[in-house]
Amino acid sequence: MDRSRIVETLEEIALLKELLDENPFKVRAYQSASRAIAASDEDIALLAATRELTKIKGVGKSIADNVAAFIESGASPELEELRSKVPPGVVEMMRIPGLGPKKTRTLWHEMDIKCVGELEYACGENRLAELKGFGQKSQENILEGIALIKKFAARFLLPEGMAAAHAIMESLGDAPEVIRMAIAGSVRRGRETVKDVDIVASSNAPEKVMDLFVSAPGVEKMLARGSTKGAVIMEGGVHVDLRIVSDREFPFTLHHFTGSKEHNTAMRARAQAMGMKMNEYGLFRDEERIVCVSEREIFHTLGLGYIPPERRENMGEIAEAEGGAEPPLVERKDLKGIFHLHTTYSDGLETLETMARACMERGWEYMGVADHSRAAHYAGGLSIDDLKRQSDEIDRLNEILDGFHIFKGVESDILADGSLDYPEDILAGLDFVIASVHLRYKKEDEAKMTRRLMAAIMSPYTTMLGHPTGRLLLARDPYPMDMGAVIEACAEQEVVIELNANPQRLDIDWRELGKVKKTGAMISINPDAHRIPGLDHVGYGVMAARKGGVAPEMVFNTMGVDQVAAELKARRARRLGK
Ligand code: DGT
Ligand code: CA
Ligand code: ZN
């Protein structure tokens, strides 16, 4: 066994002991033993075999025994035991520069943060700004450190893929040698996570376009470069592939590399059944090439309406486009206002008024403020008094803001028994309530969690069910629960289902939206914004809704302000009457 493995093992034991807040003398003993062994030029294996490791200054008796046993057996029971006490994600967090065992322990024990993804989410929600030993600056440093770690990730969140794609589009899109150029792949389909970015271009001078590509700003490394195919890694770690074809091939290549693979396979089968052959370069009948100048023409040639990229997952979109049909899908411009945003009253970064003005700038007629409720003390949850102060301020703002309305709401924690976080008379004074699960309990299985959610849905004051699965993409799985039953209960109780548009959540999952549609329940595309740029996350929510085949009528916040006000009242009245 080589020296470095022994040293690493001792270092890891010291680190885990410190993380677990064990005796500081022991921690130091392991640290100094690892340093001493690293620096010594003795034959470690020999000293171990003759039980003479304590000859090395800095190695005590018990560590010497452990090291000897480790060298003999190749395993360290001590390390294994320590590892079993710490979630692997917590160990990974310590790879972030500046996050030592002490700070990591605070995040783990006080904030229940157990992996890098959860930590990133907490920073996004501004949770570390007020945390003892951290603060605004340290929160920013942690986010930078996370970006470094992510460089080696296998998959990225959609905004990271989009940013890389747009960087390339911007530096190449206007080049005179580029005839057409478009983002393809999972980014174009609006998948919530992406492996790599695919871009397709047409040109009569592909070499020149390839030069531009591999030297574009933001490119860190070239991976491959042919005359028509190139691949690079961007500074953030995202891979980008570029394919260059002739302009007559372009629509077919774009369609092919947009995918999904399953959609492509189904489309090819359809072409074949109609006596044609389709591949990434064209559509052919016998030897004859069928000209299509756009994707739309390809779909038409195959007897279909245009299928938007988000829908191309082979989940029924081809049947729906039969005979030229193009079922309507919600667009960002259909949104007339938004629900679910946070302000300085809880963990948001901006005041009520600033958020309201930012919504007005986006052309929205209303916003529904929903700060955290009192159980969410880690997020500055609102006491009953805070709620009253906020309500007064909203009344004032509603007087002075022209053509804009603020709805009063709250994001109420769903407590362990499924009840909401305020007494009924307080809830009754609000225009709407988003009920969300934030704290999870160890022994909660599927049945228990489903009951907890059902109880919240049954409350006549629950207007919306917030981030229904609780997942954090690439970080935390959804909690176990019976989604079908929850959706049906929402439909029955006229509870709107949130599509939380935060790109780390995108929750409810778009794959469930077909089920939602069947029950007649509505969704609301909610930014869950904690700062102004967070408002534009609705764009990701809209893409997810489109993936699920959602028409504007199914989206609660496509209603104008008067209709929303009336609908909120009517629903409350019906439910109290039940
Ligand atoms: P990902 O994993 O996030 O990168 O997802 P995609 O969909 O971007 O997958 P990628 O980059 O491997 O390939 C891009 C597209 O190329 C894919 O959506 C469809 C097409 N494609 C790739 N491999 C195949 C294949 O074996 N058969 C067919 N028909 N199409 C393929
Ligand atoms: Ca891809
Ligand atoms: Zn929440």
Coordinates of C-alpha atoms and ligand atoms in Angstrom, one line a residue:
M1 CA 0.0 0.0 0.0
D2 CA 1.4 3.4 -0.9
R3 CA 2.0 6.2 1.4
S4 CA -0.5 8.5 -0.2
R5 CA -3.4 6.2 0.5
I6 CA -2.5 6.0 4.1
V7 CA -2.2 9.8 4.3
E8 CA -5.5 10.3 2.6
T9 CA -7.3 7.9 4.9
L10 CA -6.0 9.6 8.0
E11 CA -6.9 13.0 6.5
E12 CA -10.4 11.8 5.8
I13 CA -10.8 10.4 9.3
A14 CA -9.7 13.7 10.8
L15 CA -12.1 15.6 8.5
L16 CA -15.1 13.4 9.3
K17 CA -14.3 13.5 13.0
E18 CA -14.3 17.2 12.9
L19 CA -17.5 17.3 10.9
L20 CA -19.1 15.1 13.5
D21 CA -17.8 17.3 16.3
E22 CA -15.8 14.7 18.0
N23 CA -13.0 15.3 20.5
P24 CA -10.7 18.0 19.1
F25 CA -7.6 16.3 20.5
K26 CA -8.3 13.2 18.5
V27 CA -8.9 15.3 15.4
R28 CA -5.6 16.9 15.9
A29 CA -3.9 13.6 16.6
Y30 CA -5.1 12.3 13.2
Q31 CA -4.1 15.5 11.4
S32 CA -0.5 15.4 12.8
A33 CA -0.2 11.7 12.2
S34 CA -1.1 12.1 8.5
R35 CA 1.3 15.0 8.2
A36 CA 4.1 13.1 9.9
I37 CA 3.6 10.0 7.7
A38 CA 3.5 12.2 4.6
A39 CA 6.8 13.9 5.5
S40 CA 8.7 10.8 6.8
D41 CA 11.0 8.9 4.5
E42 CA 10.9 5.7 6.6
D43 CA 9.5 2.5 5.0
I44 CA 6.0 2.7 6.5
A45 CA 5.0 -0.9 5.7
L46 CA 8.1 -2.2 7.4
L47 CA 7.6 -0.1 10.5
A48 CA 4.0 -1.3 10.6
A49 CA 5.0 -4.9 10.3
T50 CA 7.4 -4.6 13.2
R51 CA 4.9 -2.5 15.2
E52 CA 7.3 0.4 15.2
L53 CA 5.2 3.2 13.7
T54 CA 5.4 5.2 16.9
K55 CA 9.0 5.8 16.0
I56 CA 7.7 8.5 13.6
K57 CA 7.3 11.6 15.6
G58 CA 3.7 12.6 15.7
V59 CA 2.2 9.1 15.4
G60 CA 0.7 8.0 18.7
K61 CA 0.0 4.4 19.9
S62 CA -3.6 4.0 18.9
I63 CA -3.2 5.5 15.5
A64 CA -0.2 3.4 14.9
D65 CA -2.2 0.3 15.6
N66 CA -5.0 1.4 13.3
V67 CA -2.6 2.2 10.5
A68 CA -0.9 -1.2 10.9
A69 CA -4.3 -3.0 10.7
F70 CA -5.2 -0.9 7.7
I71 CA -2.0 -1.8 5.9
E72 CA -2.6 -5.5 6.7
S73 CA -6.2 -5.7 5.7
G74 CA -6.6 -2.9 3.2
A75 CA -9.7 -1.6 5.0
S76 CA -10.2 0.9 7.7
P77 CA -13.2 0.0 9.9
E78 CA -12.8 3.3 11.6
L79 CA -13.2 5.3 8.4
E80 CA -16.1 3.1 7.3
E81 CA -17.9 3.7 10.5
L82 CA -17.5 7.5 10.2
R83 CA -18.6 7.4 6.6
S84 CA -21.8 5.6 7.6
K85 CA -22.7 8.5 9.9
V86 CA -22.5 11.2 7.2
P87 CA -24.6 11.5 4.0
P88 CA -22.3 11.4 1.0
G89 CA -23.6 14.7 -0.2
V90 CA -22.4 16.4 3.0
V91 CA -18.9 15.1 2.4
E92 CA -19.1 16.5 -1.2
M93 CA -20.1 19.9 0.1
M94 CA -16.6 20.1 1.8
R95 CA -15.1 20.2 -1.7
I96 CA -16.4 23.7 -2.0
P97 CA -13.5 26.1 -1.4
G98 CA -14.0 27.9 2.0
L99 CA -16.4 25.3 3.4
G100 CA -14.6 23.5 6.1
P101 CA -16.0 20.9 8.5
K102 CA -17.4 23.5 10.9
K103 CA -19.4 25.5 8.4
T104 CA -20.5 22.3 6.7
R105 CA -21.8 21.0 10.0
T106 CA -23.8 24.2 10.6
L107 CA -25.4 23.9 7.2
W108 CA -26.2 20.2 7.7
H109 CA -27.5 20.4 11.3
E110 CA -29.2 23.9 11.3
M111 CA -30.4 24.1 7.8
D112 CA -30.8 20.4 7.0
I113 CA -28.7 20.8 3.8
K114 CA -27.4 17.5 2.8
C115 CA -25.9 17.9 -0.7
V116 CA -24.4 20.5 -3.0
G117 CA -27.7 20.9 -5.0
E118 CA -29.6 21.7 -1.8
L119 CA -27.0 24.2 -0.8
E120 CA -27.2 25.9 -4.2
Y121 CA -31.0 26.1 -3.8
A122 CA -30.6 27.6 -0.3
C123 CA -28.2 30.2 -1.6
G124 CA -30.7 31.0 -4.4
E125 CA -33.3 31.6 -1.8
N126 CA -31.0 33.9 0.2
R127 CA -31.1 31.6 3.2
L128 CA -27.4 32.0 4.1
A129 CA -27.5 35.8 4.2
E130 CA -28.8 35.9 7.8
L131 CA -27.2 32.6 9.0
K132 CA -24.7 33.0 11.8
G133 CA -21.1 32.5 10.5
F134 CA -22.2 33.1 6.9
G135 CA -23.7 36.3 5.3
Q136 CA -24.3 37.8 1.9
K137 CA -20.6 37.7 0.8
S138 CA -20.0 34.2 2.0
Q139 CA -23.2 33.1 0.2
E140 CA -21.8 34.5 -3.1
N141 CA -18.4 32.8 -2.5
I142 CA -20.2 29.5 -2.0
L143 CA -22.2 29.9 -5.2
E144 CA -18.9 30.5 -7.1
G145 CA -17.4 27.4 -5.4
I146 CA -20.4 25.4 -6.5
A147 CA -19.9 26.6 -10.1
L148 CA -16.4 25.2 -9.9
I149 CA -17.6 21.8 -8.7
K150 CA -20.3 21.7 -11.4
K151 CA -17.7 21.9 -14.1
F152 CA -17.3 18.2 -13.7
A153 CA -21.0 17.3 -13.5
A154 CA -22.5 14.8 -15.9
R155 CA -25.7 16.8 -16.4
F156 CA -26.6 20.5 -16.1
L157 CA -29.8 22.4 -15.3
L158 CA -31.6 23.8 -18.3
P159 CA -30.5 27.5 -17.7
E160 CA -26.9 26.4 -17.8
G161 CA -27.4 24.6 -21.1
M162 CA -29.3 27.6 -22.5
A163 CA -26.6 30.1 -21.4
A164 CA -23.9 28.0 -23.2
A165 CA -26.2 27.7 -26.3
H166 CA -26.9 31.4 -26.4
A167 CA -23.2 32.3 -26.0
I168 CA -22.4 30.4 -29.2
M169 CA -25.5 31.7 -31.0
E170 CA -24.5 35.2 -30.3
S171 CA -20.9 34.9 -31.5
L172 CA -21.8 33.0 -34.7
G173 CA -25.3 33.9 -35.5
D174 CA -24.5 37.1 -37.4
A175 CA -21.5 35.8 -39.3
P176 CA -22.0 36.3 -43.1
E177 CA -20.9 32.6 -43.7
V178 CA -23.8 31.3 -41.6
I179 CA -27.0 31.0 -43.6
R180 CA -29.2 29.5 -40.8
M181 CA -28.4 28.4 -37.3
A182 CA -30.5 27.1 -34.4
I183 CA -30.2 25.4 -31.0
A184 CA -31.3 21.7 -31.1
G185 CA -31.2 18.8 -28.7
S186 CA -32.6 18.7 -25.2
V187 CA -32.1 22.5 -24.7
R188 CA -34.5 23.2 -27.6
R189 CA -37.0 20.7 -26.2
G190 CA -36.9 22.4 -22.8
R191 CA -35.8 19.4 -20.9
E192 CA -35.3 20.2 -17.2
T193 CA -31.7 18.8 -17.3
V194 CA -29.3 18.5 -20.2
K195 CA -26.3 16.4 -20.9
D196 CA -24.9 18.6 -23.7
V197 CA -25.9 21.3 -26.1
D198 CA -26.5 20.6 -29.8
I199 CA -26.4 23.4 -32.4
V200 CA -27.1 23.1 -36.1
A201 CA -26.0 25.5 -38.8
S202 CA -26.1 25.7 -42.6
S203 CA -23.2 27.3 -44.5
N204 CA -21.4 27.2 -47.8
A205 CA -18.1 27.8 -46.0
P206 CA -18.2 25.4 -43.1
E207 CA -14.4 25.6 -42.4
K208 CA -14.8 29.3 -41.7
V209 CA -17.8 28.7 -39.4
M210 CA -15.9 26.0 -37.6
D211 CA -13.0 28.5 -37.0
L212 CA -15.4 30.9 -35.4
F213 CA -16.9 28.2 -33.3
V214 CA -13.8 26.8 -31.7
S215 CA -12.5 30.3 -31.0
A216 CA -15.8 31.8 -29.7
P217 CA -15.7 33.8 -26.5
G218 CA -16.5 31.5 -23.5
V219 CA -15.0 28.4 -25.1
E220 CA -12.5 26.9 -22.8
K221 CA -11.3 23.9 -24.7
M222 CA -11.7 22.3 -28.1
L223 CA -12.6 18.6 -28.0
A224 CA -12.9 17.9 -31.7
R225 CA -12.9 19.7 -35.0
G226 CA -13.8 18.3 -38.3
S227 CA -15.1 20.1 -41.4
T228 CA -18.7 19.6 -40.5
K229 CA -18.6 18.5 -36.9
G230 CA -17.1 20.2 -33.9
A231 CA -17.2 20.0 -30.1
V232 CA -16.0 22.3 -27.4
I233 CA -16.3 22.7 -23.6
M234 CA -17.5 26.1 -22.4
E235 CA -16.0 27.8 -19.3
G236 CA -18.8 26.6 -17.0
G237 CA -18.1 23.0 -18.1
V238 CA -21.0 22.5 -20.6
H239 CA -20.2 20.6 -23.8
V240 CA -21.4 22.1 -27.0
D241 CA -21.6 20.1 -30.3
L242 CA -22.0 21.9 -33.6
R243 CA -23.0 20.4 -36.9
I244 CA -22.8 22.3 -40.2
V245 CA -24.7 21.2 -43.3
S246 CA -25.9 22.6 -46.6
D247 CA -28.9 24.8 -46.4
R248 CA -31.2 22.3 -48.2
E249 CA -30.3 19.7 -45.5
F250 CA -30.8 22.2 -42.7
P251 CA -34.4 21.5 -41.7
F252 CA -33.9 17.8 -41.6
T253 CA -30.7 18.0 -39.6
L254 CA -32.3 20.4 -37.2
H255 CA -35.3 18.1 -36.8
H256 CA -32.9 15.1 -36.3
F257 CA -30.7 16.7 -33.7
T258 CA -33.7 18.2 -31.9
G259 CA -34.9 14.7 -31.2
S260 CA -35.9 13.2 -29.0
K261 CA -34.5 10.0 -30.2
E262 CA -37.9 8.3 -29.6
H263 CA -39.7 11.0 -31.5
N264 CA -37.3 10.6 -34.4
T265 CA -37.8 6.9 -34.5
A266 CA -41.6 7.3 -34.6
M267 CA -41.3 9.9 -37.4
R268 CA -39.1 7.7 -39.5
A269 CA -41.5 4.8 -39.1
R270 CA -44.3 7.1 -40.2
A271 CA -42.3 8.2 -43.3
Q272 CA -41.6 4.6 -44.1
A273 CA -45.3 3.7 -43.8
M274 CA -46.0 6.5 -46.3
G275 CA -43.5 5.1 -48.8
M276 CA -40.7 7.5 -47.9
K277 CA -37.4 7.4 -46.1
M278 CA -36.2 10.0 -43.7
N279 CA -32.8 10.6 -42.1
E280 CA -30.8 13.5 -40.8
Y281 CA -30.0 14.8 -44.4
G282 CA -33.4 14.6 -46.0
L283 CA -36.7 13.0 -46.9
F284 CA -36.6 10.7 -50.0
R285 CA -39.0 8.8 -52.2
D286 CA -37.0 6.2 -54.0
E287 CA -34.0 8.1 -55.2
E288 CA -35.8 11.4 -55.3
R289 CA -35.2 14.1 -52.7
I290 CA -38.3 15.8 -51.4
V291 CA -37.6 19.5 -50.8
C292 CA -38.7 21.0 -47.5
V293 CA -37.5 24.4 -46.6
S294 CA -38.6 24.3 -42.9
E295 CA -39.5 21.8 -40.2
R296 CA -43.1 22.8 -40.7
E297 CA -42.9 21.6 -44.3
I298 CA -41.5 18.3 -43.1
F299 CA -44.4 17.8 -40.8
H300 CA -46.9 18.8 -43.5
T301 CA -45.3 16.4 -46.0
L302 CA -45.9 13.6 -43.4
G303 CA -49.6 14.7 -43.0
L304 CA -49.0 16.4 -39.6
G305 CA -49.4 19.8 -38.1
Y306 CA -46.3 21.5 -36.8
I307 CA -45.1 19.9 -33.6
P308 CA -43.3 22.4 -31.3
P309 CA -39.9 21.1 -30.1
E310 CA -41.1 20.9 -26.4
R311 CA -43.6 18.2 -27.4
R312 CA -41.2 16.0 -29.3
E313 CA -40.9 13.2 -26.7
N314 CA -43.0 10.6 -28.4
M315 CA -45.7 10.9 -25.8
G316 CA -48.6 11.2 -28.1
E317 CA -47.7 14.3 -30.0
I318 CA -47.7 12.7 -33.4
A319 CA -51.3 11.4 -33.0
E320 CA -52.3 14.8 -31.8
A321 CA -50.9 16.5 -34.9
E322 CA -52.7 14.0 -37.3
G323 CA -54.4 15.7 -40.3
G324 CA -52.5 19.0 -39.7
A325 CA -53.9 19.6 -36.2
E326 CA -51.9 22.1 -34.0
P327 CA -53.3 22.0 -30.5
P328 CA -52.8 25.3 -28.8
L329 CA -50.0 25.6 -26.2
V330 CA -49.6 28.3 -23.6
E331 CA -47.0 31.0 -24.3
R332 CA -45.3 33.4 -22.0
K333 CA -47.3 36.3 -23.4
D334 CA -50.5 34.6 -22.3
L335 CA -49.5 35.1 -18.6
K336 CA -51.5 38.1 -17.2
G337 CA -49.9 38.1 -13.8
I338 CA -48.1 35.9 -11.4
F339 CA -48.5 34.2 -8.0
H340 CA -45.9 33.1 -5.5
L341 CA -43.1 35.6 -4.9
H342 CA -41.2 36.4 -1.7
T343 CA -40.2 39.9 -0.4
T344 CA -38.1 41.3 2.4
Y345 CA -40.9 40.4 4.8
S346 CA -39.5 36.8 4.6
D347 CA -36.4 35.7 2.7
G348 CA -36.8 37.8 -0.5
L349 CA -34.2 40.3 -1.5
E350 CA -36.5 43.1 -2.6
T351 CA -39.3 45.1 -1.1
L352 CA -43.0 44.6 -2.0
E353 CA -43.0 47.8 -4.0
T354 CA -39.8 47.0 -6.0
M355 CA -41.2 43.5 -6.8
A356 CA -44.6 45.1 -7.8
R357 CA -42.9 47.6 -10.1
A358 CA -40.7 44.8 -11.7
C359 CA -44.0 42.9 -12.4
M360 CA -45.5 46.0 -14.0
E361 CA -42.4 46.4 -16.2
R362 CA -43.1 42.8 -17.4
G363 CA -46.6 43.8 -18.5
W364 CA -48.4 41.9 -15.8
E365 CA -51.6 43.1 -14.3
Y366 CA -51.2 41.6 -10.9
M367 CA -48.9 39.7 -8.5
G368 CA -49.8 37.5 -5.6
V369 CA -47.3 37.8 -2.8
A370 CA -46.7 34.7 -0.8
D371 CA -44.0 35.0 1.8
H372 CA -43.2 32.1 4.1
S373 CA -45.4 31.3 7.0
R374 CA -44.3 31.3 10.6
A375 CA -43.2 27.6 10.9
A376 CA -40.5 28.4 8.3
H377 CA -38.3 30.2 10.8
Y378 CA -35.2 29.4 8.7
A379 CA -36.7 31.5 6.0
G380 CA -37.9 34.4 8.1
G381 CA -41.5 33.1 8.2
L382 CA -44.2 35.8 9.0
S383 CA -45.8 36.1 12.4
I384 CA -49.5 37.1 12.4
D385 CA -48.3 40.7 13.2
D386 CA -46.0 40.6 10.2
L387 CA -48.8 39.5 8.0
K388 CA -51.0 42.4 9.2
R389 CA -48.2 44.9 8.5
Q390 CA -47.8 43.5 5.1
S391 CA -51.5 43.6 4.5
D392 CA -51.6 47.3 5.4
E393 CA -48.7 48.0 3.1
I394 CA -50.4 46.1 0.2
D395 CA -53.5 48.3 0.8
R396 CA -51.4 51.4 0.5
L397 CA -49.6 50.2 -2.6
N398 CA -52.9 49.1 -4.3
E399 CA -54.0 52.7 -3.9
I400 CA -51.0 54.2 -5.6
L401 CA -50.0 51.6 -8.2
D402 CA -51.9 52.5 -11.4
G403 CA -53.4 49.5 -13.3
F404 CA -51.8 46.9 -11.1
H405 CA -53.1 44.9 -8.2
I406 CA -51.4 43.0 -5.4
F407 CA -53.2 39.9 -4.1
K408 CA -52.6 39.1 -0.5
G409 CA -51.4 35.6 0.1
V410 CA -49.0 33.4 2.0
E411 CA -47.0 30.3 1.3
S412 CA -48.2 28.3 4.2
D413 CA -46.1 25.3 5.4
I414 CA -48.1 22.2 5.5
L415 CA -47.6 21.1 9.1
A416 CA -46.9 17.5 10.1
D417 CA -50.6 16.7 10.5
G418 CA -51.5 18.4 7.2
S419 CA -53.0 21.5 8.8
L420 CA -52.1 25.0 7.7
D421 CA -49.8 27.3 9.6
Y422 CA -52.3 30.0 10.8
P423 CA -55.7 30.0 12.4
E424 CA -58.8 30.2 10.1
D425 CA -59.6 33.9 10.8
I426 CA -56.1 34.8 9.6
L427 CA -56.4 32.7 6.5
A428 CA -59.8 34.1 5.8
G429 CA -58.3 37.6 5.5
L430 CA -56.0 36.5 2.7
D431 CA -57.0 36.4 -1.0
F432 CA -55.2 33.1 -1.6
V433 CA -53.0 30.5 0.2
I434 CA -50.3 28.4 -1.3
A435 CA -49.8 25.2 0.8
S436 CA -46.4 23.7 0.5
V437 CA -44.4 21.0 2.2
H438 CA -41.0 22.2 3.4
L439 CA -40.1 20.1 6.4
R440 CA -40.0 16.4 6.0
Y441 CA -40.1 13.9 8.8
K442 CA -38.0 10.7 8.9
K443 CA -40.7 8.1 9.2
E444 CA -43.0 9.6 6.6
D445 CA -43.7 6.9 4.0
E446 CA -45.9 7.2 0.9
A447 CA -49.2 6.7 2.7
K448 CA -48.3 9.2 5.4
M449 CA -47.2 11.9 3.0
T450 CA -50.2 11.4 0.8
R451 CA -52.5 11.8 3.9
R452 CA -50.6 14.9 4.9
L453 CA -51.0 16.5 1.5
M454 CA -54.7 15.4 1.2
A455 CA -55.4 17.1 4.5
A456 CA -53.9 20.3 3.3
I457 CA -55.9 20.1 0.0
M458 CA -59.1 19.6 2.0
S459 CA -58.7 22.9 3.8
P460 CA -61.2 25.4 2.3
Y461 CA -58.5 28.1 2.5
T462 CA -55.9 26.2 0.3
T463 CA -55.9 27.8 -3.1
M464 CA -52.9 26.2 -4.6
L465 CA -50.6 23.2 -3.8
G466 CA -47.0 24.5 -3.9
H467 CA -44.1 22.5 -5.6
P468 CA -46.1 19.3 -5.3
T469 CA -43.3 16.7 -5.4
G470 CA -40.6 18.6 -3.4
R471 CA -37.9 17.6 -5.8
L472 CA -34.7 19.5 -6.4
L473 CA -33.3 18.7 -9.8
L474 CA -29.9 16.9 -9.7
A475 CA -30.0 17.1 -5.9
R476 CA -33.1 15.7 -4.1
D477 CA -35.6 13.1 -5.1
P478 CA -39.4 13.8 -4.9
Y479 CA -40.9 12.6 -1.6
P480 CA -42.8 9.4 -1.8
M481 CA -46.5 10.1 -2.4
D482 CA -49.5 9.0 -4.5
M483 CA -49.4 11.7 -7.2
G484 CA -52.5 10.4 -9.0
A485 CA -54.6 10.6 -5.9
V486 CA -53.3 14.1 -5.1
I487 CA -54.1 15.4 -8.6
E488 CA -57.6 14.0 -8.3
A489 CA -58.1 15.6 -4.9
C490 CA -56.9 18.9 -6.3
A491 CA -59.4 18.7 -9.2
E492 CA -62.2 17.7 -6.8
Q493 CA -61.5 20.5 -4.4
E494 CA -60.7 23.1 -7.1
V495 CA -57.2 23.5 -5.7
V496 CA -54.8 24.9 -8.4
I497 CA -51.6 22.9 -8.8
E498 CA -48.5 24.9 -8.9
L499 CA -46.0 24.5 -11.6
N500 CA -43.1 26.0 -9.7
A501 CA -40.9 27.6 -12.4
N502 CA -37.7 27.8 -10.4
P503 CA -35.3 25.9 -12.8
Q504 CA -34.0 23.8 -9.8
R505 CA -37.6 22.6 -9.2
L506 CA -39.9 22.7 -12.3
D507 CA -42.4 21.0 -10.0
I508 CA -45.1 19.6 -10.8
D509 CA -43.2 17.4 -13.3
W510 CA -44.4 18.0 -16.9
R511 CA -44.9 14.3 -17.3
E512 CA -47.8 14.5 -14.9
L513 CA -49.6 17.2 -16.8
G514 CA -51.5 14.9 -19.0
K515 CA -53.1 13.4 -15.9
V516 CA -53.9 16.9 -14.6
K517 CA -55.5 17.8 -17.9
K518 CA -57.8 14.7 -17.8
T519 CA -59.1 15.6 -14.3
G520 CA -59.9 19.2 -15.3
A521 CA -57.7 20.7 -12.6
M522 CA -55.8 23.9 -13.4
I523 CA -52.2 24.7 -13.0
S524 CA -50.5 28.0 -12.1
I525 CA -47.1 28.9 -13.5
N526 CA -45.4 30.4 -10.5
P527 CA -41.9 32.0 -10.4
D528 CA -41.4 31.5 -6.6
A529 CA -39.1 34.6 -7.1
H530 CA -36.8 35.8 -4.3
R531 CA -35.3 38.5 -6.4
I532 CA -36.1 40.4 -9.6
P533 CA -34.4 38.0 -12.1
G534 CA -36.3 35.2 -10.5
L535 CA -39.5 36.6 -12.0
D536 CA -38.3 35.6 -15.5
H537 CA -38.1 32.0 -14.4
V538 CA -41.7 31.8 -15.6
G539 CA -40.1 31.3 -19.0
Y540 CA -38.9 27.8 -17.9
G541 CA -42.3 27.1 -16.4
V542 CA -44.0 27.9 -19.6
M543 CA -41.6 25.5 -21.5
A544 CA -42.4 22.8 -19.0
A545 CA -46.1 23.4 -19.3
R546 CA -45.8 23.2 -23.1
K547 CA -44.0 19.9 -22.8
G548 CA -47.0 18.7 -20.9
G549 CA -49.4 19.9 -23.7
V550 CA -51.0 22.6 -21.6
A551 CA -53.3 25.1 -23.4
P552 CA -53.7 28.7 -22.0
E553 CA -57.1 27.9 -20.6
M554 CA -55.7 25.4 -18.2
V555 CA -53.3 28.0 -16.6
F556 CA -54.8 30.0 -13.8
N557 CA -52.6 33.0 -14.3
T558 CA -53.6 33.5 -17.9
M559 CA -56.7 35.1 -16.5
G560 CA -56.9 38.8 -16.2
V561 CA -57.0 40.6 -12.9
D562 CA -60.7 40.9 -12.6
Q563 CA -61.4 37.4 -13.5
V564 CA -58.7 36.1 -11.1
A565 CA -60.2 38.2 -8.3
A566 CA -63.7 36.8 -9.0
E567 CA -62.5 33.3 -9.4
L568 CA -60.6 33.4 -6.1
K569 CA -63.7 34.6 -4.3
A570 CA -66.0 32.1 -6.0
R571 CA -63.8 29.2 -5.2
R572 CA -63.4 30.1 -1.6
A573 CA -67.2 30.6 -1.2
R574 CA -68.0 27.2 -2.9
R575 CA -65.5 25.4 -0.7
L576 CA -66.7 27.0 2.5
G577 CA -70.3 26.0 1.5
K578 CA -69.3 22.4 1.0
Ligands
DGT1 P1 -29.2 15.1 -23.7 O1 -28.9 13.8 -23.1 O2 -29.7 16.1 -22.7 O3 -28.0 15.7 -24.5 O4 -30.4 14.9 -24.7 P2 -30.5 15.1 -26.3 O5 -31.8 14.8 -26.7 O6 -29.9 16.4 -26.7 O7 -29.5 13.9 -26.8 P3 -28.2 13.9 -27.6 O8 -27.4 15.1 -27.4 O9 -27.5 12.6 -27.3 O10 -28.6 13.8 -29.1 C1 -29.2 14.9 -29.8 C2 -30.3 14.4 -30.7 O11 -29.8 13.6 -31.7 C3 -31.3 13.5 -30.0 O12 -32.3 14.2 -29.3 C4 -31.9 12.8 -31.1 C5 -30.7 12.6 -32.1 N1 -30.2 11.3 -31.9 C6 -29.1 11.0 -31.2 N2 -28.9 9.6 -31.2 C7 -29.8 9.1 -32.0 C8 -30.2 7.8 -32.4 O13 -29.5 6.8 -32.1 N3 -31.3 7.6 -33.2 C9 -32.0 8.7 -33.6 N4 -33.1 8.5 -34.4 N5 -31.7 9.9 -33.2 C10 -30.7 10.1 -32.4
CA2 CA -27.8 17.1 -26.2
ZN3 ZN -41.6 26.8 -1.0

